[in-house]
XYZ file of C-alpha atoms in Angstrom:
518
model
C 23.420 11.235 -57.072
C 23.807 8.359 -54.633
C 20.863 5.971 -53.664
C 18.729 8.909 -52.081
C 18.060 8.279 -48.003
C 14.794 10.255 -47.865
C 13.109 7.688 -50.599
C 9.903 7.483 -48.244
C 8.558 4.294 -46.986
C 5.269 4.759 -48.942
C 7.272 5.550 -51.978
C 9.206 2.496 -51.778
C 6.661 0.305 -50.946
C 4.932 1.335 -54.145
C 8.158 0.316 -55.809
C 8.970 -2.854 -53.931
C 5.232 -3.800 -55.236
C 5.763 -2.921 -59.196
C 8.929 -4.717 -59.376
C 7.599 -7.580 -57.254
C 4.743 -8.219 -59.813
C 6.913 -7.810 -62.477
C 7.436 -10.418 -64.970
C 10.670 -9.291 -65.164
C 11.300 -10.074 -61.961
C 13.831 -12.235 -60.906
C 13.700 -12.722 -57.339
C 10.223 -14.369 -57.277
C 9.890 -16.099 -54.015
C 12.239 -14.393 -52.144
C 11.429 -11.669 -49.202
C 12.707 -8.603 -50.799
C 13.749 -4.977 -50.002
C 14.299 -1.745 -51.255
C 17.983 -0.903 -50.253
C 17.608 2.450 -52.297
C 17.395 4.084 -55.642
C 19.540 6.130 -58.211
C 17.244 8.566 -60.370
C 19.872 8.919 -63.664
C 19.194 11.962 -65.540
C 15.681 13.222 -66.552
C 15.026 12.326 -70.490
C 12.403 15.249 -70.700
C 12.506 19.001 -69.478
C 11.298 19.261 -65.904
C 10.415 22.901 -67.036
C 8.159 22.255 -69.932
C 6.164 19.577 -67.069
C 5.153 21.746 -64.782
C 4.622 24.514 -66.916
C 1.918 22.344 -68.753
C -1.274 20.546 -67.643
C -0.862 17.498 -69.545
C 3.162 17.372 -69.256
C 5.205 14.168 -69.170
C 8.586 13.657 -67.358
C 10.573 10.259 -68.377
C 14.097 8.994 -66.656
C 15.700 5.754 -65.851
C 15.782 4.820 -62.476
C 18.235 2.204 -60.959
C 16.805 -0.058 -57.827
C 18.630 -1.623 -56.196
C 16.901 -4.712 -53.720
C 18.350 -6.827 -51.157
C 17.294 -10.358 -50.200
C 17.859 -10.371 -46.377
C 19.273 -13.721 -44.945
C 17.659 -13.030 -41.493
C 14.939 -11.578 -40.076
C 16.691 -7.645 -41.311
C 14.129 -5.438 -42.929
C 17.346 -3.211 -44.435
C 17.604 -1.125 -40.869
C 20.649 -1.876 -40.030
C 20.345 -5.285 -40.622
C 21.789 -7.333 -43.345
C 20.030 -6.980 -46.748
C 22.079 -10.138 -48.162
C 22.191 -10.646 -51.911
C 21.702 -7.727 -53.952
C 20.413 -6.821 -57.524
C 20.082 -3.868 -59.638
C 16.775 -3.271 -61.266
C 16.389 -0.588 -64.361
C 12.805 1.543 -63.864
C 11.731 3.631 -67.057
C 9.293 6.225 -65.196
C 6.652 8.076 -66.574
C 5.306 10.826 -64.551
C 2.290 12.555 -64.938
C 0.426 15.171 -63.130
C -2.958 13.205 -63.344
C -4.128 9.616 -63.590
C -4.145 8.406 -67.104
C -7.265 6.222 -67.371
C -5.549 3.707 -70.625
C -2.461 3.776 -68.580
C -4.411 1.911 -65.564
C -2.632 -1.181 -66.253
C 0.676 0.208 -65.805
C 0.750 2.571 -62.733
C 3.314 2.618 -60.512
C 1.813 4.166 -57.877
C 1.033 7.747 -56.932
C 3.727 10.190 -54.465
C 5.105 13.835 -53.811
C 8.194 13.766 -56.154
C 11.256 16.528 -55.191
C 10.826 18.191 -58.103
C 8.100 17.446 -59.812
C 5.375 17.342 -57.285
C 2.561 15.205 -56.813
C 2.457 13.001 -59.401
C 1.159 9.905 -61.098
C 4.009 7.220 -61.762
C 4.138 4.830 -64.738
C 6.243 2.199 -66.069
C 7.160 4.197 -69.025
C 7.342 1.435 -71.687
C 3.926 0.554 -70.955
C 3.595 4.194 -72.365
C 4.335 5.090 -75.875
C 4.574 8.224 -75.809
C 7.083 8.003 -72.947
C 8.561 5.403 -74.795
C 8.712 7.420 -78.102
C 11.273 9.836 -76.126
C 13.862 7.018 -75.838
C 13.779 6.644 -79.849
C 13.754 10.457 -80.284
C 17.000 10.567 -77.463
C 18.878 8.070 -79.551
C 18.470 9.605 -83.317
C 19.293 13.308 -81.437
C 22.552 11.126 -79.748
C 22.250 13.331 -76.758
C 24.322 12.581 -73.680
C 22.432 13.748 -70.491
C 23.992 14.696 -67.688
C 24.195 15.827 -63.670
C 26.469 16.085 -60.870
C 26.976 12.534 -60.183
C 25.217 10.541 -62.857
C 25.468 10.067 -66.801
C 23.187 8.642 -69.441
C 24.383 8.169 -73.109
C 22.692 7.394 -76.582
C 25.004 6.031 -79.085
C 24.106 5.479 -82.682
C 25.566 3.458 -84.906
C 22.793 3.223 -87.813
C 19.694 5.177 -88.943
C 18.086 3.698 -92.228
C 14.784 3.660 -92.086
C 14.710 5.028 -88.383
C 12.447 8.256 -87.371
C 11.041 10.292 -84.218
C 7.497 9.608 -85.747
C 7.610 5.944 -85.628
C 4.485 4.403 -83.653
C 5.533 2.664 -80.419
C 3.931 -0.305 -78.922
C 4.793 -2.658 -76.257
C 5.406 -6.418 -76.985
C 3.613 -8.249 -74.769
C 5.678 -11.743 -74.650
C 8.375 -10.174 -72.516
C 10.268 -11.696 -69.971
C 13.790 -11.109 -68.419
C 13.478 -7.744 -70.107
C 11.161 -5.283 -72.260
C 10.607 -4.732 -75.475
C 9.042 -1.698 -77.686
C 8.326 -2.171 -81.213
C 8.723 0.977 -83.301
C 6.755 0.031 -86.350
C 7.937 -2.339 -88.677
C 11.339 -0.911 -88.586
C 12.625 -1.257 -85.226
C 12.795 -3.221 -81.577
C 13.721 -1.399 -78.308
C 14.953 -3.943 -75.722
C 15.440 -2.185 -71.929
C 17.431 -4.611 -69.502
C 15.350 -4.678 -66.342
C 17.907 -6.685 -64.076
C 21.251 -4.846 -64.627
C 24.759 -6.428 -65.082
C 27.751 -3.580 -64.458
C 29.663 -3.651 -67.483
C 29.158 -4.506 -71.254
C 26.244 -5.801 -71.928
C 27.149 -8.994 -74.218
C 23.973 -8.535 -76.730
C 25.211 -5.633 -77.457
C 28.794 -6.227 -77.712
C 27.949 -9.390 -79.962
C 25.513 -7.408 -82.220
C 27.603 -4.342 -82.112
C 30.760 -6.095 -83.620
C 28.571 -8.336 -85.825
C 26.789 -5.653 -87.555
C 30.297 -4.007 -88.368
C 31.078 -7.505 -90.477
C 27.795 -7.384 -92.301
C 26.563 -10.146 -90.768
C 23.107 -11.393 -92.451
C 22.171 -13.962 -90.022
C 21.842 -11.417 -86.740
C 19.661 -8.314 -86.649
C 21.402 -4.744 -87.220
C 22.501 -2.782 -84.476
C 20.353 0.646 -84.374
C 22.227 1.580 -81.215
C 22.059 1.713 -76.802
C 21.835 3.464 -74.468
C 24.043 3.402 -71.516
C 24.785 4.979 -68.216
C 26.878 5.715 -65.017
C 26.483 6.745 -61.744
C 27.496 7.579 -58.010
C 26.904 4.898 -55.880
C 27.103 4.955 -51.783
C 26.565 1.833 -50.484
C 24.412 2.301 -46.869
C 25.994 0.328 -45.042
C 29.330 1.286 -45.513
C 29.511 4.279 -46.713
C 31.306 3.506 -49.528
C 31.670 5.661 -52.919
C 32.424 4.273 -56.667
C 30.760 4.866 -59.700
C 29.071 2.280 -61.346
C 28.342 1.761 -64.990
C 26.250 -0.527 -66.943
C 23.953 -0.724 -70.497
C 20.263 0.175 -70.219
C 18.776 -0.814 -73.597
C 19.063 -1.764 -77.036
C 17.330 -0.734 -79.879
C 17.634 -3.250 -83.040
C 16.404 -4.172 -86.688
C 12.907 -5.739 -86.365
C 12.753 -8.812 -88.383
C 9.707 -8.661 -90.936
C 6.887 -11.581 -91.040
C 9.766 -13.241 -88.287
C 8.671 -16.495 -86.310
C 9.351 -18.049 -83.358
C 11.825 -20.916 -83.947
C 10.825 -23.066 -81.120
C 6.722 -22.350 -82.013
C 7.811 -23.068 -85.375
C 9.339 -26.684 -84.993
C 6.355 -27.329 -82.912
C 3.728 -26.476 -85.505
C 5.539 -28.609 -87.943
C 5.762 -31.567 -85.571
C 2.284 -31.399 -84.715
C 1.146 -31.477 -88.459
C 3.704 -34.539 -88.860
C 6.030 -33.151 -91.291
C 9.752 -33.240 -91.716
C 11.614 -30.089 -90.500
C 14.908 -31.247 -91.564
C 15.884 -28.769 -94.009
C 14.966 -25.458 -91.511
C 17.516 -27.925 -89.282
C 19.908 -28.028 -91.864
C 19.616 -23.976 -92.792
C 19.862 -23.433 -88.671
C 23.131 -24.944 -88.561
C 24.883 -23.412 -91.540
C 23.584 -20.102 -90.312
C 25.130 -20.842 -86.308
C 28.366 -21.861 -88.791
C 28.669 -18.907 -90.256
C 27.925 -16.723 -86.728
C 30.575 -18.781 -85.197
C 33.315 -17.635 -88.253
C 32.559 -14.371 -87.726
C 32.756 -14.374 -83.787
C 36.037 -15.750 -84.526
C 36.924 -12.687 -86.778
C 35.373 -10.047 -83.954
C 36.498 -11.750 -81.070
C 39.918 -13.510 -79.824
C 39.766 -16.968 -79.842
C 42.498 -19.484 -78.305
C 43.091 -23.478 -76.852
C 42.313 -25.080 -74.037
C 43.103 -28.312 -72.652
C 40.541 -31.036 -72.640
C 40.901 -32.341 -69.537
C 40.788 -28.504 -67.737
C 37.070 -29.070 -69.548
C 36.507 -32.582 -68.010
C 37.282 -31.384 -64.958
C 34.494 -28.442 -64.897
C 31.863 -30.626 -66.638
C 32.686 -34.034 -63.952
C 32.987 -31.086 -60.869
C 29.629 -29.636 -61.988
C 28.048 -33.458 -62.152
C 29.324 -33.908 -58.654
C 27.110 -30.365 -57.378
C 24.087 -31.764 -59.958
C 23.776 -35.233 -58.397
C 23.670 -33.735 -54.769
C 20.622 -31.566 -56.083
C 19.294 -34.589 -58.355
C 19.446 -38.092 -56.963
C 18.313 -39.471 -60.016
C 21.601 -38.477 -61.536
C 23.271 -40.827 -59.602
C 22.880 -44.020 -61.624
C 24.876 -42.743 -64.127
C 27.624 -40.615 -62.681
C 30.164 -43.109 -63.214
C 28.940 -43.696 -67.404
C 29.149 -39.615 -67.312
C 32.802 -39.543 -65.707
C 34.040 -41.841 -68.173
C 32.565 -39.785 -70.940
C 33.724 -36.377 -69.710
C 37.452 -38.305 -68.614
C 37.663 -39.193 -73.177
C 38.016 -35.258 -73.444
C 41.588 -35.459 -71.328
C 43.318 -36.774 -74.327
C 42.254 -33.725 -76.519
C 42.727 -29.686 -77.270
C 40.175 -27.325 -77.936
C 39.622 -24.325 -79.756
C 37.899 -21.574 -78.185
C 36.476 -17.848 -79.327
C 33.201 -16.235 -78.298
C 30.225 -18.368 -78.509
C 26.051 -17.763 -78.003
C 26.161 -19.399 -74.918
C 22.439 -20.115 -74.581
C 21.404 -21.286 -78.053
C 18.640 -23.080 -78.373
C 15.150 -22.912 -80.439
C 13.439 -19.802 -78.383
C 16.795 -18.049 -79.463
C 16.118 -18.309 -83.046
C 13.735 -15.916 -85.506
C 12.792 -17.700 -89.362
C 12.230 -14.938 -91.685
C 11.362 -15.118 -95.249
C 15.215 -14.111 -96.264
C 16.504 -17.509 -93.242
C 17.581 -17.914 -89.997
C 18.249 -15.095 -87.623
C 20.044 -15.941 -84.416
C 18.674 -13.459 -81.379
C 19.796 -12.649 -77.677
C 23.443 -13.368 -77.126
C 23.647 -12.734 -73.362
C 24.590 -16.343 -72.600
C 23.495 -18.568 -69.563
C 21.531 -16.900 -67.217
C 22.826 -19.004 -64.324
C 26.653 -18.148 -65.005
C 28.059 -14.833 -64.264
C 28.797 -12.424 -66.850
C 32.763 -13.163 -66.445
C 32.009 -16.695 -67.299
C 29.174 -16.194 -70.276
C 31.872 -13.548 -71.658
C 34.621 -16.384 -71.534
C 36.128 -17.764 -74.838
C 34.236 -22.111 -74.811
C 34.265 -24.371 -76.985
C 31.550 -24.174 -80.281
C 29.757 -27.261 -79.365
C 28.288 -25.820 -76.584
C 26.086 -24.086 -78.772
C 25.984 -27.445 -81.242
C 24.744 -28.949 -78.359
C 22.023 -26.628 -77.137
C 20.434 -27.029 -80.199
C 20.394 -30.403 -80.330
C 18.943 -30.457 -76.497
C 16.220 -28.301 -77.630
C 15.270 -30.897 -80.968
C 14.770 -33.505 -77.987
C 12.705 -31.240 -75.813
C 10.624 -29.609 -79.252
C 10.116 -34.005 -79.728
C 8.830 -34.462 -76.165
C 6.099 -31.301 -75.986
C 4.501 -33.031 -78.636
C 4.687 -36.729 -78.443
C 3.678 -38.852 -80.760
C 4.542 -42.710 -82.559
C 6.930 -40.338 -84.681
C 8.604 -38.029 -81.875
C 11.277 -39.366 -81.668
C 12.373 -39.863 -85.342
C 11.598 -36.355 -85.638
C 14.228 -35.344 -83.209
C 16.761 -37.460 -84.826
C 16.579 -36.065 -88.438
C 16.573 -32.607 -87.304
C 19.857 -33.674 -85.242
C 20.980 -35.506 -88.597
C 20.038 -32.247 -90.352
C 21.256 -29.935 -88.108
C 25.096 -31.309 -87.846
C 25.492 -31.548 -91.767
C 23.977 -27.939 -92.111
C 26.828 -26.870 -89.889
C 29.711 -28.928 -90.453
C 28.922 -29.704 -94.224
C 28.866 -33.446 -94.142
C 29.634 -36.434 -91.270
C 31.310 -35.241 -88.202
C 34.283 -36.964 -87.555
C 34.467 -39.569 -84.797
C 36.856 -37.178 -82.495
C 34.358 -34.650 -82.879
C 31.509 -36.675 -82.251
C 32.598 -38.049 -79.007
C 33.508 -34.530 -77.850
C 29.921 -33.522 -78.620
C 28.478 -36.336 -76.938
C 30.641 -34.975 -73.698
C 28.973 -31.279 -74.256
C 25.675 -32.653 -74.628
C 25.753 -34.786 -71.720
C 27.094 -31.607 -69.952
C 23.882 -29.878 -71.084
C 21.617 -32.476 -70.010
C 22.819 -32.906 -66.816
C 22.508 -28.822 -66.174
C 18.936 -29.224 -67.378
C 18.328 -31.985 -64.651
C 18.941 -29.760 -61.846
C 16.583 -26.745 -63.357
C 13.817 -29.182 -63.962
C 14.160 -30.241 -60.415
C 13.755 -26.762 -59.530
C 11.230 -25.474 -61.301
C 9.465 -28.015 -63.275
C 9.584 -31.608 -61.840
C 7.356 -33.004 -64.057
C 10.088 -32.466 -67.063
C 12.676 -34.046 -65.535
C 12.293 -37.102 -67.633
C 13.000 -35.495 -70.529
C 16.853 -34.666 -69.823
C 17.093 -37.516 -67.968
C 16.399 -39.575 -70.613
C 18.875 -38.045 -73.119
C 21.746 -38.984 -69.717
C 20.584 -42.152 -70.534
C 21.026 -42.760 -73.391
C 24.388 -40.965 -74.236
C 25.568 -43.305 -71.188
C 23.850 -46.255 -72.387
C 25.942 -45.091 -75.994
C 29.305 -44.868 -74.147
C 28.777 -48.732 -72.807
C 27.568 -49.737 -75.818
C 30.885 -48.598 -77.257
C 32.547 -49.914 -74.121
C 31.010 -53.048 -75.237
C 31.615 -53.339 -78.775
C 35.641 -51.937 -78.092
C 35.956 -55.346 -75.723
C 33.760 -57.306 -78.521
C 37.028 -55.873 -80.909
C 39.919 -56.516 -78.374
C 37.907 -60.263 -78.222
C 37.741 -60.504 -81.423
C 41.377 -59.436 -81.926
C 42.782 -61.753 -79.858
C 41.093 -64.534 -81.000
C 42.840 -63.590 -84.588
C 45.935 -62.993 -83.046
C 45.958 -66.666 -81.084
C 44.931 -68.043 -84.236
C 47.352 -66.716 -85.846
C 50.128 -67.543 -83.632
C 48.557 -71.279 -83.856
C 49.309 -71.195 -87.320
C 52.543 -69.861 -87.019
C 53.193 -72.797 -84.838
C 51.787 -75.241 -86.989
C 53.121 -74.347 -89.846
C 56.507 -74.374 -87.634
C 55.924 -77.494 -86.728
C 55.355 -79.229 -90.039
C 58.245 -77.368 -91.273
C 60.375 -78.779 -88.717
C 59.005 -82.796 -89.251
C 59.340 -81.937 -93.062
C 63.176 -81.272 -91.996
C 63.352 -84.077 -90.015
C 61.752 -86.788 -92.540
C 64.105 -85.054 -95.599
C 67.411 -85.942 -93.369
C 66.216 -88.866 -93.013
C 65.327 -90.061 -96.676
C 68.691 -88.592 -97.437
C 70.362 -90.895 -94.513
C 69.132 -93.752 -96.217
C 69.893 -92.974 -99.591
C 73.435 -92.691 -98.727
C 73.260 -95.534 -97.373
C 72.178 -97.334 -100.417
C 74.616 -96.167 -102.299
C 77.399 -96.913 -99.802
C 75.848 -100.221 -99.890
């Protein structure tokens, strides 16, 4: 059905709340409102609820909020930017006293009557129905909305599996399922594909050790009416994931940390990260198309986005023209391009006892999903990595920091490319670094000016690298000419003496002819 128009004020008030204190949340800061929501198709039997006491009644719910430019409240005025958030409800006829933490908030439902509403993956047995939905693959349907559970693998799966919630989630949810399994719900919704999925779906089909296996997801589509306009189209978009859990799996970020602090080397977990993001990347380039691009269409993106960052970030400005000159050495080059992480850094790595698992392949969060599902160039995910060594160095500094970073970065690059990188490759990393560090600027600015001296210390000193190569090339051209002048001094010497060697020959030979005439 369409956003409904009778959604009453209390009702979304309750909802505006929930989603505001959300961690999920993304619009933090912002005056928000409910534009109007999209109840998808019920994952539970309305019938079997209200025929019992103690019934529960799950379904996805899609919100969708505005952020209103003006002073419109979303009556008739205009609501601005919107999103798409995904609500798992639980409903329940009663108050559920070890639910407390996750109530909703409490309303007269259409069908269901008064009820008690609850974020449902706060709830395992609510949460227990999405597992049972996807081993049944059931597709669920009403007049004017969809939802879909597509399996692809089952080993070790079952209905019986104990749910619990994870409690470090951010931008989305996740459920653990025992020791076997992860469900991962997308709160903010993208229309479309969603790229973890895609990436681990055509991953798992190569074998691929180094991601998790692809259980499944669960998708959906709907009518949508937009108020306003009174437009119609139906809208589609993934809800959730469910994937391998990784046994005894750690943190990679909390893991480079712990080894810095105790002061030891973590160079060969560097050098084990990179040959596993080498062997993700060859098998991206066997699931995915992959193709050229010119380098200076590159250099003009990454010099066009310093140009936006040094309005934001003053302190940028200093070294715009070093950073032009770096980004301008890509013009003279071509680069290969397939599907990349996009986002690939420490926090997106898990160190099990069998290696390296790479996680989350959903890309940038600031680009748009057209431009995170975009063939680039692999060392933008080289240089995430190496971004995060240098931020891992400065959370725990120390007389040893430093050196830290740079054999993980030493590490790290032979892990991937098997030995040296060439000097055409390292000068087009030092460009996608740069790039990174300059993009990292402008969100420490936002949101954590106190860290801004981390990335702008690594512009430094990749500018500060460029002149000292500017430096040394004019020390060679110098150096160059001075053989070249002293060569040509030679040359004329050497001319020279052959010419009065010449000239005093004729004239011994003048005079002995004239002895002998004589």
């Amino acid at each position: 059905m369409p956003p409904t128009t009778s959604l009453a004020p209390e009702t979304a008030d309750h909802l505006l709340a929930h989603l505001s204190a959300a961690r999920w949340f993304g619009g933090k800061g912002r005056r928000a409102v409910v534009i109007g929501l999209t109840p998808l198709p019920w994952l539970t039997s309305t019938a079997e609820y209200l025929d019992s006491a103690h019934g529960l009644a799950v379904r996805p719910e899609v919100l969708e909020v505005g952020y209103p430019m003006d002073s419109g409240s979303g009556n008739g005025g205009d609501p601005g930017p919107r999103e798409l958030y995904q609500l798992v409800v639980a409903y329940r006829h009663a108050p559920q006293p070890d639910l407390q933490h996750a109530e909703i908030g409490r309303w007269t439902d259409p069908e269901l009557g008064a009820v008690v509403a609850y974020d449902a993956m706060q709830d395992p047995e609510a949460s227990s129905v999405v597992l049972q939905s996807l081993l049944a693959e059931r597709t669920l349907r009403q007049p004017e909305a969809q939802v879909g559970f597509h399996l692809s693998a089952a080993e070790g799966l079952s209905a019986d599996l104990p749910a619990s919630v994870f409690k470090g989630q951010q931008s989305n949810t996740s459920v653990m399922f025992g020791e076997v399994a992860m469900l991962k719900v997308f709160r903010r919704l993208e229309l479309g594909r969603n790229l973890d999925i895609e990436v681990h779906d055509a991953l798992s089909r190569t074998s691929m050790a180094d991601v998790a296996k692809l259980y499944g997801w669960v998708d959906a589509s709907w009518s949508h009416t937009d108020p306003a306009t009174g437009h119609t189209e139906t809208l589609d978009a993934d809800l959730a994931m469910v994937v391998e859990k990784l046994a005894d799996a750690t943190d990679g970020w909390g893991l480079a940390l712990d080894v810095l602090g105790r002061g030891t080397s973590f160079a060969e977990p560097a050098r084990e990260l990179g040959h596993a993001l080498a062997e993700t990347h060859a098998a991206l380039r066997t699931a995915f198309p992959s193709g050229l691009q010119p380098g200076a269409e590159v250099a003009q993106v990454m010099t066009d986005r310093l140009g936006v960052a040094a309005a934001i970030a003053p302190a940028l400005e200093p070294y715009v023209a070093g950073l032009q000159h770096l980004f301008a050495d890509l013009g003279a080059t071509e680069l290969t391009t397939q599907r990349v992480h996009g986002d690939f850094h420490l926090g997106q790595t898990l160190h099990t006892p069998t290696g390296w698992k790479i996680i989350d392949f959903e890309g940038e969060p600031a680009k748009t999903l057209v431009e995170r599902a975009a063939p680039d160039s692999v060392w933008r995910d080289i240089a995430g990595m190496l971004r995060s060594f240098d931020y891992a160095a400065a959370s725990v500094p120390g007389p040893g920091s430093r050196e830290w970073a740079q054999e993980c970065r030493t590490a790290f690059l032979t892990g991937y490319a098997g030995g040296e990188l060439t000097a055409d490759d390292a000068e087009t990393l030092r460009a996608y670094e740069a790039d990174k560090a300059v993009y990292e600027v402008v969100y420490e600015v936002r949101n954590r000016p106190e860290w801004v001296a981390i990335p702008l210390g690594a512009v430094g000193t990749l500018v500060g690298e460029i002149q000292h190569d500017q430096a040394r090339d004019a020390d060679q051209d110098q150096a160059r000419d001075a053989d070249q002048d002293q060569a040509r001094d030679a040359d004329q010497d050497q001319a020279r003496d052959a010419d009065e060697d010449q000239a005093r020959d004729a004239t011994q030979r003048r005079g002995a002819s004239n002895q002998v005439k004589e």
